[in-house]
Coordinates of C-alpha atoms in Angstrom, one line a residue:
X1 CA -61.9 -14.1 -8.1
X2 CA -60.1 -13.4 -5.0
X3 CA -59.2 -17.1 -4.6
X4 CA -56.5 -16.4 -2.0
X5 CA -58.9 -14.8 0.5
X6 CA -58.9 -16.9 3.6
X7 CA -60.4 -16.5 7.1
X8 CA -57.1 -17.0 8.8
X9 CA -55.5 -14.0 7.0
X10 CA -54.6 -11.2 9.4
X11 CA -54.5 -8.8 6.5
X12 CA -57.2 -6.2 6.1
X13 CA -60.0 -7.1 3.7
X14 CA -59.1 -3.8 2.0
X15 CA -55.7 -5.0 1.1
X16 CA -56.4 -8.6 -0.1
X17 CA -56.0 -9.3 -3.8
X18 CA -56.3 -12.5 -5.9
X19 CA -52.6 -13.1 -5.9
X20 CA -51.8 -12.1 -2.3
X21 CA -51.0 -15.7 -1.3
X22 CA -47.8 -15.5 -3.4
X23 CA -44.8 -14.8 -1.3
X24 CA -41.9 -12.5 -2.5
X25 CA -38.9 -14.4 -3.8
X26 CA -35.6 -12.7 -2.8
X27 CA -33.7 -14.4 -5.7
X28 CA -35.9 -12.9 -8.5
X29 CA -35.4 -9.2 -9.3
X30 CA -37.2 -7.2 -11.9
X31 CA -35.8 -3.9 -13.1
X32 CA -37.7 -1.5 -15.4
X33 CA -39.9 1.5 -15.7
X34 CA -43.0 1.5 -13.5
X35 CA -45.0 2.7 -16.5
X36 CA -43.7 0.0 -18.9
X37 CA -46.3 -2.4 -20.3
X38 CA -43.5 -5.0 -20.8
X39 CA -42.4 -4.7 -17.2
X40 CA -46.0 -5.2 -16.0
X41 CA -46.4 -8.1 -18.3
X42 CA -43.3 -9.9 -17.0
X43 CA -44.4 -9.2 -13.4
X44 CA -47.8 -10.9 -14.1
X45 CA -46.1 -13.8 -15.9
X46 CA -44.1 -14.4 -12.7
X47 CA -47.1 -14.1 -10.5
X48 CA -48.8 -16.7 -12.7
X49 CA -45.9 -19.0 -11.8
X50 CA -46.5 -18.2 -8.1
X51 CA -43.3 -16.2 -8.1
X52 CA -43.4 -12.7 -6.7
X53 CA -40.3 -10.7 -7.9
X54 CA -38.6 -7.9 -6.0
X55 CA -39.4 -5.0 -8.3
X56 CA -36.7 -2.3 -8.5
X57 CA -38.3 0.6 -10.5
X58 CA -36.1 2.8 -12.7
X59 CA -38.1 5.2 -14.9
X60 CA -34.9 6.2 -16.8
X61 CA -34.6 2.7 -18.3
X62 CA -35.9 1.9 -21.7
X63 CA -35.5 -1.9 -21.3
X64 CA -36.8 -4.5 -18.8
X65 CA -34.3 -6.6 -17.0
X66 CA -35.0 -9.9 -15.1
X67 CA -32.5 -11.5 -12.8
X68 CA -33.1 -15.0 -11.5
X69 CA -30.3 -16.1 -9.2
X70 CA -27.0 -15.3 -11.0
X71 CA -28.6 -15.2 -14.5
X72 CA -29.9 -12.0 -16.2
X73 CA -31.9 -11.5 -19.3
X74 CA -33.2 -8.2 -20.8
X75 CA -35.9 -7.3 -23.3
X76 CA -37.6 -6.4 -25.5
X77 CA -38.4 -8.7 -27.2
X78 CA -41.0 -9.9 -24.8
X79 CA -40.6 -13.6 -25.9
X80 CA -36.9 -13.6 -24.7
X81 CA -38.1 -12.8 -21.1
X82 CA -41.0 -15.2 -21.2
X83 CA -38.9 -18.1 -22.4
X84 CA -36.3 -17.3 -19.7
X85 CA -39.1 -17.5 -17.1
X86 CA -40.4 -20.7 -18.6
X87 CA -37.0 -22.3 -18.4
X88 CA -36.6 -21.5 -14.8
X89 CA -40.2 -22.0 -13.7
X90 CA -41.8 -24.6 -16.0
X91 CA -45.1 -25.0 -14.1
X92 CA -47.7 -24.0 -14.7
X93 CA -46.7 -23.5 -18.4
X94 CA -47.1 -20.2 -20.1
X95 CA -48.8 -20.4 -23.5
X96 CA -46.0 -19.3 -25.8
X97 CA -47.1 -21.3 -28.8
X98 CA -50.8 -22.2 -28.6
X99 CA -51.2 -23.9 -31.9
X100 CA -52.3 -27.2 -30.2
X101 CA -54.2 -25.5 -27.4
X102 CA -58.0 -25.4 -27.7
X103 CA -58.4 -22.4 -25.3
X104 CA -55.8 -20.5 -27.3
X105 CA -57.6 -21.1 -30.6
X106 CA -60.9 -20.0 -29.1
X107 CA -59.2 -16.8 -27.8
X108 CA -57.8 -16.1 -31.3
X109 CA -61.3 -16.2 -32.8
X110 CA -63.0 -14.2 -30.0
X111 CA -63.3 -10.5 -31.0
X112 CA -61.1 -8.1 -29.1
X113 CA -64.0 -6.1 -27.8
X114 CA -65.6 -9.3 -26.4
X115 CA -62.4 -10.2 -24.5
X116 CA -62.0 -6.6 -23.2
X117 CA -65.6 -6.6 -21.9
X118 CA -65.3 -10.1 -20.3
X119 CA -62.1 -9.2 -18.5
X120 CA -63.5 -5.9 -17.3
X121 CA -66.5 -7.8 -15.9
X122 CA -64.1 -10.1 -14.0
X123 CA -62.3 -7.3 -12.4
X124 CA -65.4 -5.3 -11.5
X125 CA -67.1 -8.4 -10.0
X126 CA -64.1 -9.1 -7.8
X127 CA -63.9 -5.5 -6.6
X128 CA -67.7 -5.4 -5.8
X129 CA -67.3 -8.7 -3.9
X130 CA -64.3 -7.2 -2.0
X131 CA -66.5 -4.3 -0.9
X132 CA -69.2 -6.7 0.2
X133 CA -66.8 -8.7 2.3
X134 CA -65.3 -5.5 3.8
X135 CA -68.8 -4.2 4.8
X136 CA -69.7 -7.5 6.3
X137 CA -66.5 -7.5 8.3
X138 CA -67.4 -4.0 9.7
X139 CA -70.9 -5.2 10.6
X140 CA -69.6 -8.3 12.4
X141 CA -67.1 -6.2 14.4
X142 CA -69.7 -3.7 15.4
X143 CA -67.4 -0.7 15.6
X144 CA -64.4 -2.6 17.0
X145 CA -61.0 -2.1 15.4
X146 CA -59.7 -4.5 12.7
X147 CA -57.0 -7.1 13.5
X148 CA -54.5 -5.3 11.3
X149 CA -53.4 -2.0 13.0
X150 CA -52.5 -0.6 9.6
X151 CA -56.2 -0.1 8.9
X152 CA -56.4 2.4 11.8
X153 CA -59.4 3.5 13.9
X154 CA -63.0 2.6 12.8
X155 CA -63.4 6.2 11.3
X156 CA -60.1 5.8 9.4
X157 CA -61.2 2.4 8.1
X158 CA -64.5 3.8 6.9
X159 CA -62.6 6.6 5.1
X160 CA -60.5 4.0 3.4
X161 CA -63.6 2.1 2.4
X162 CA -65.0 5.3 1.0
X163 CA -61.9 5.9 -1.1
X164 CA -61.9 2.4 -2.5
X165 CA -65.6 2.6 -3.3
X166 CA -65.1 5.9 -5.1
X167 CA -62.5 4.2 -7.3
X168 CA -64.8 1.3 -8.0
X169 CA -67.7 3.6 -8.8
X170 CA -65.5 5.5 -11.3
X171 CA -64.6 2.2 -13.0
X172 CA -68.2 1.0 -13.0
X173 CA -69.5 4.2 -14.6
X174 CA -66.7 4.3 -17.2
X175 CA -67.3 0.6 -18.1
X176 CA -71.0 1.4 -18.6
X177 CA -70.1 4.4 -20.8
X178 CA -67.8 2.1 -22.9
X179 CA -70.7 -0.3 -23.4
X180 CA -73.2 2.4 -24.2
X181 CA -70.8 4.2 -26.6
X182 CA -69.1 1.2 -28.3
X183 CA -70.6 -2.2 -27.6
X184 CA -74.3 -1.4 -27.7
X185 CA -74.3 0.8 -30.8
X186 CA -72.3 -1.9 -32.6
X187 CA -75.0 -4.5 -31.8
X188 CA -77.9 -2.1 -32.5
X189 CA -76.5 -1.4 -35.9
X190 CA -76.9 -5.1 -36.7
X191 CA -80.3 -5.5 -35.0
X192 CA -82.1 -2.6 -33.6
X193 CA -83.5 -3.1 -30.1
X194 CA -81.1 -5.8 -29.0
X195 CA -79.6 -3.7 -26.1
X196 CA -82.8 -2.0 -24.8
X197 CA -82.9 -4.2 -21.6
X198 CA -79.1 -3.8 -21.0
X199 CA -79.4 0.0 -21.2
X200 CA -82.4 0.0 -18.8
X201 CA -80.4 -2.0 -16.3
X202 CA -77.5 0.5 -16.4
X203 CA -80.1 3.3 -15.5
X204 CA -81.6 1.1 -12.8
X205 CA -78.4 0.6 -10.9
X206 CA -77.3 4.3 -10.8
X207 CA -79.5 5.1 -7.8
X208 CA -78.1 2.1 -6.0
X209 CA -74.5 3.1 -6.7
X210 CA -75.1 6.7 -5.6
X211 CA -77.0 5.4 -2.5
X212 CA -73.9 3.4 -1.4
X213 CA -71.8 6.5 -1.6
X214 CA -74.3 8.3 0.7
X215 CA -74.4 5.3 3.1
X216 CA -70.7 5.5 3.5
X217 CA -70.9 9.2 4.3
X218 CA -73.6 8.5 6.9
X219 CA -71.4 5.8 8.6
X220 CA -68.4 8.2 8.4
X221 CA -70.0 11.0 10.5
X222 CA -71.2 8.6 13.3
X223 CA -69.2 7.5 16.2
X224 CA -68.8 3.8 16.6
X225 CA -70.7 4.0 19.9
X226 CA -73.7 5.8 18.4
X227 CA -76.9 3.6 18.5
X228 CA -77.4 4.4 14.8
X229 CA -73.9 3.3 13.8
X230 CA -74.7 -0.4 13.5
X231 CA -77.9 0.2 11.6
X232 CA -76.1 2.5 9.1
X233 CA -73.5 -0.3 8.6
X234 CA -76.2 -2.9 8.0
X235 CA -77.9 -0.6 5.4
X236 CA -74.5 -0.2 3.6
X237 CA -73.9 -3.9 3.6
X238 CA -77.4 -4.7 2.3
X239 CA -77.1 -2.1 -0.5
X240 CA -73.7 -3.4 -1.5
X241 CA -75.0 -7.0 -1.7
X242 CA -77.9 -5.7 -3.9
X243 CA -75.3 -4.1 -6.2
X244 CA -73.3 -7.3 -6.3
X245 CA -76.4 -9.4 -7.3
X246 CA -77.4 -6.9 -10.0
X247 CA -73.8 -6.8 -11.4
X248 CA -73.5 -10.5 -11.5
X249 CA -76.9 -10.9 -13.2
X250 CA -76.3 -8.1 -15.7
X251 CA -72.8 -9.3 -16.7
X252 CA -74.0 -12.9 -17.0
X253 CA -76.8 -11.8 -19.3
X254 CA -74.5 -9.7 -21.5
X255 CA -72.0 -12.6 -21.7
X256 CA -74.8 -15.1 -22.5
X257 CA -77.1 -13.1 -24.8
X258 CA -75.2 -10.1 -26.3
X259 CA -71.5 -10.7 -26.6
X260 CA -71.7 -13.9 -28.6
X261 CA -73.7 -11.9 -31.2
X262 CA -70.6 -9.8 -31.9
X263 CA -68.8 -12.9 -33.1
X264 CA -71.7 -13.5 -35.5
X265 CA -71.1 -10.1 -37.1
X266 CA -67.8 -11.5 -38.6
X267 CA -65.8 -8.3 -38.2
X268 CA -62.5 -8.0 -40.1
X269 CA -59.3 -7.7 -38.1
X270 CA -59.0 -4.0 -39.1
X271 CA -62.6 -3.3 -37.8
X272 CA -61.8 -5.1 -34.6
X273 CA -58.7 -3.0 -34.0
X274 CA -60.5 0.2 -34.7
X275 CA -63.2 -0.8 -32.2
X276 CA -60.5 -1.7 -29.7
X277 CA -58.9 1.8 -30.0
X278 CA -62.3 3.4 -29.5
X279 CA -62.9 1.2 -26.4
X280 CA -59.6 2.1 -24.7
X281 CA -60.3 5.7 -25.7
X282 CA -63.4 5.7 -23.6
X283 CA -61.6 3.9 -20.7
X284 CA -58.6 6.2 -20.8
X285 CA -60.0 8.3 -17.9
X286 CA -59.8 5.5 -15.4
X287 CA -57.0 3.6 -17.0
X288 CA -54.7 6.6 -16.8
X289 CA -54.9 6.7 -12.9
X290 CA -56.7 3.6 -11.7
X291 CA -55.0 1.0 -13.9
X292 CA -53.3 -0.8 -11.1
X293 CA -56.5 -0.8 -9.1
X294 CA -58.3 -2.3 -12.1
X295 CA -55.6 -5.0 -12.5
X296 CA -55.8 -6.0 -8.8
X297 CA -59.2 -7.6 -9.6
X298 CA -57.7 -10.0 -12.2
X299 CA -55.7 -13.1 -11.7
X300 CA -52.1 -12.9 -13.2
X301 CA -52.9 -14.7 -16.4
X302 CA -56.0 -12.5 -16.9
X303 CA -54.0 -9.4 -16.4
X304 CA -51.5 -10.7 -19.0
X305 CA -54.5 -11.2 -21.4
X306 CA -55.6 -7.6 -20.8
X307 CA -52.1 -6.2 -21.3
X308 CA -52.0 -8.2 -24.6
X309 CA -55.1 -6.4 -25.8
X310 CA -53.6 -3.0 -24.9
X311 CA -50.4 -3.9 -26.8
X312 CA -52.6 -4.9 -29.7
X313 CA -54.1 -1.4 -29.7
X314 CA -52.6 0.7 -32.6
X315 CA -53.0 3.9 -30.7
X316 CA -49.5 3.8 -29.1
X317 CA -49.8 7.3 -27.6
X318 CA -53.0 6.5 -25.9
X319 CA -51.5 3.2 -24.7
X320 CA -48.5 4.9 -23.1
X321 CA -50.8 7.3 -21.3
X322 CA -52.5 4.4 -19.6

């Protein structure tokens, strides 16, 4: 994740996302509601093509309009817009018809809840890694200002770091709730005791996550010239690295040992959709106000996959609120 992060970038570590290497294209304009799932989907399809459209939001519109050069196409249906994009930017190809594609067939057989969990892991790992890079950058600068003046003074930057971590913490906690309320009970129903270790790891990491919050507060009240400032930054950086290691290990264990067992349960499509609705019901708290933050941690094609799962959700009212 974050494959566009480079040392030569003058952009603040706080602002770099996986698709930030894509430059805006003045000839591609996207019109639509800022809360439209279709508009978001088209935007990520373009980003997947390494094309960054000029987005012109209009919350009074019911349709999504894409203008490339002098040609304009509107939707729904979504396929019309995607085929228009494909005709103008053929590489890399969008999977519009994946009958002959192995990855597409595998995705079709993977339960919805497994795909949701995997994509959430991807975003969370990227965001944790971003916080680690940011803290390391602060330690290396030792209280000096960032290259980018938009970040502000050291105190202002620490405040921004604190805000970003609060958002990440909210996502981490709600993801854990989703697993504890939906994923783990599903597996425990089939084989009691399967998720004992995973539940224990959730409890283990809570003090670390809360400790990071306190570390950020400690740094925030110190002046950059204070002798304890550098030590407080080092403590913060160390604890973030510990959280990163625990998250990676925990997510890898779940993806290796637990999630494949859901496929073995042979759920019907109706059961899968019901579980999907319950999953997004738990995540509605963060997805209602941190959805853009969450999507920043995904590559464009991954964001499209996640939006596909939301569209699949039969709870249309809940989907619109996200």
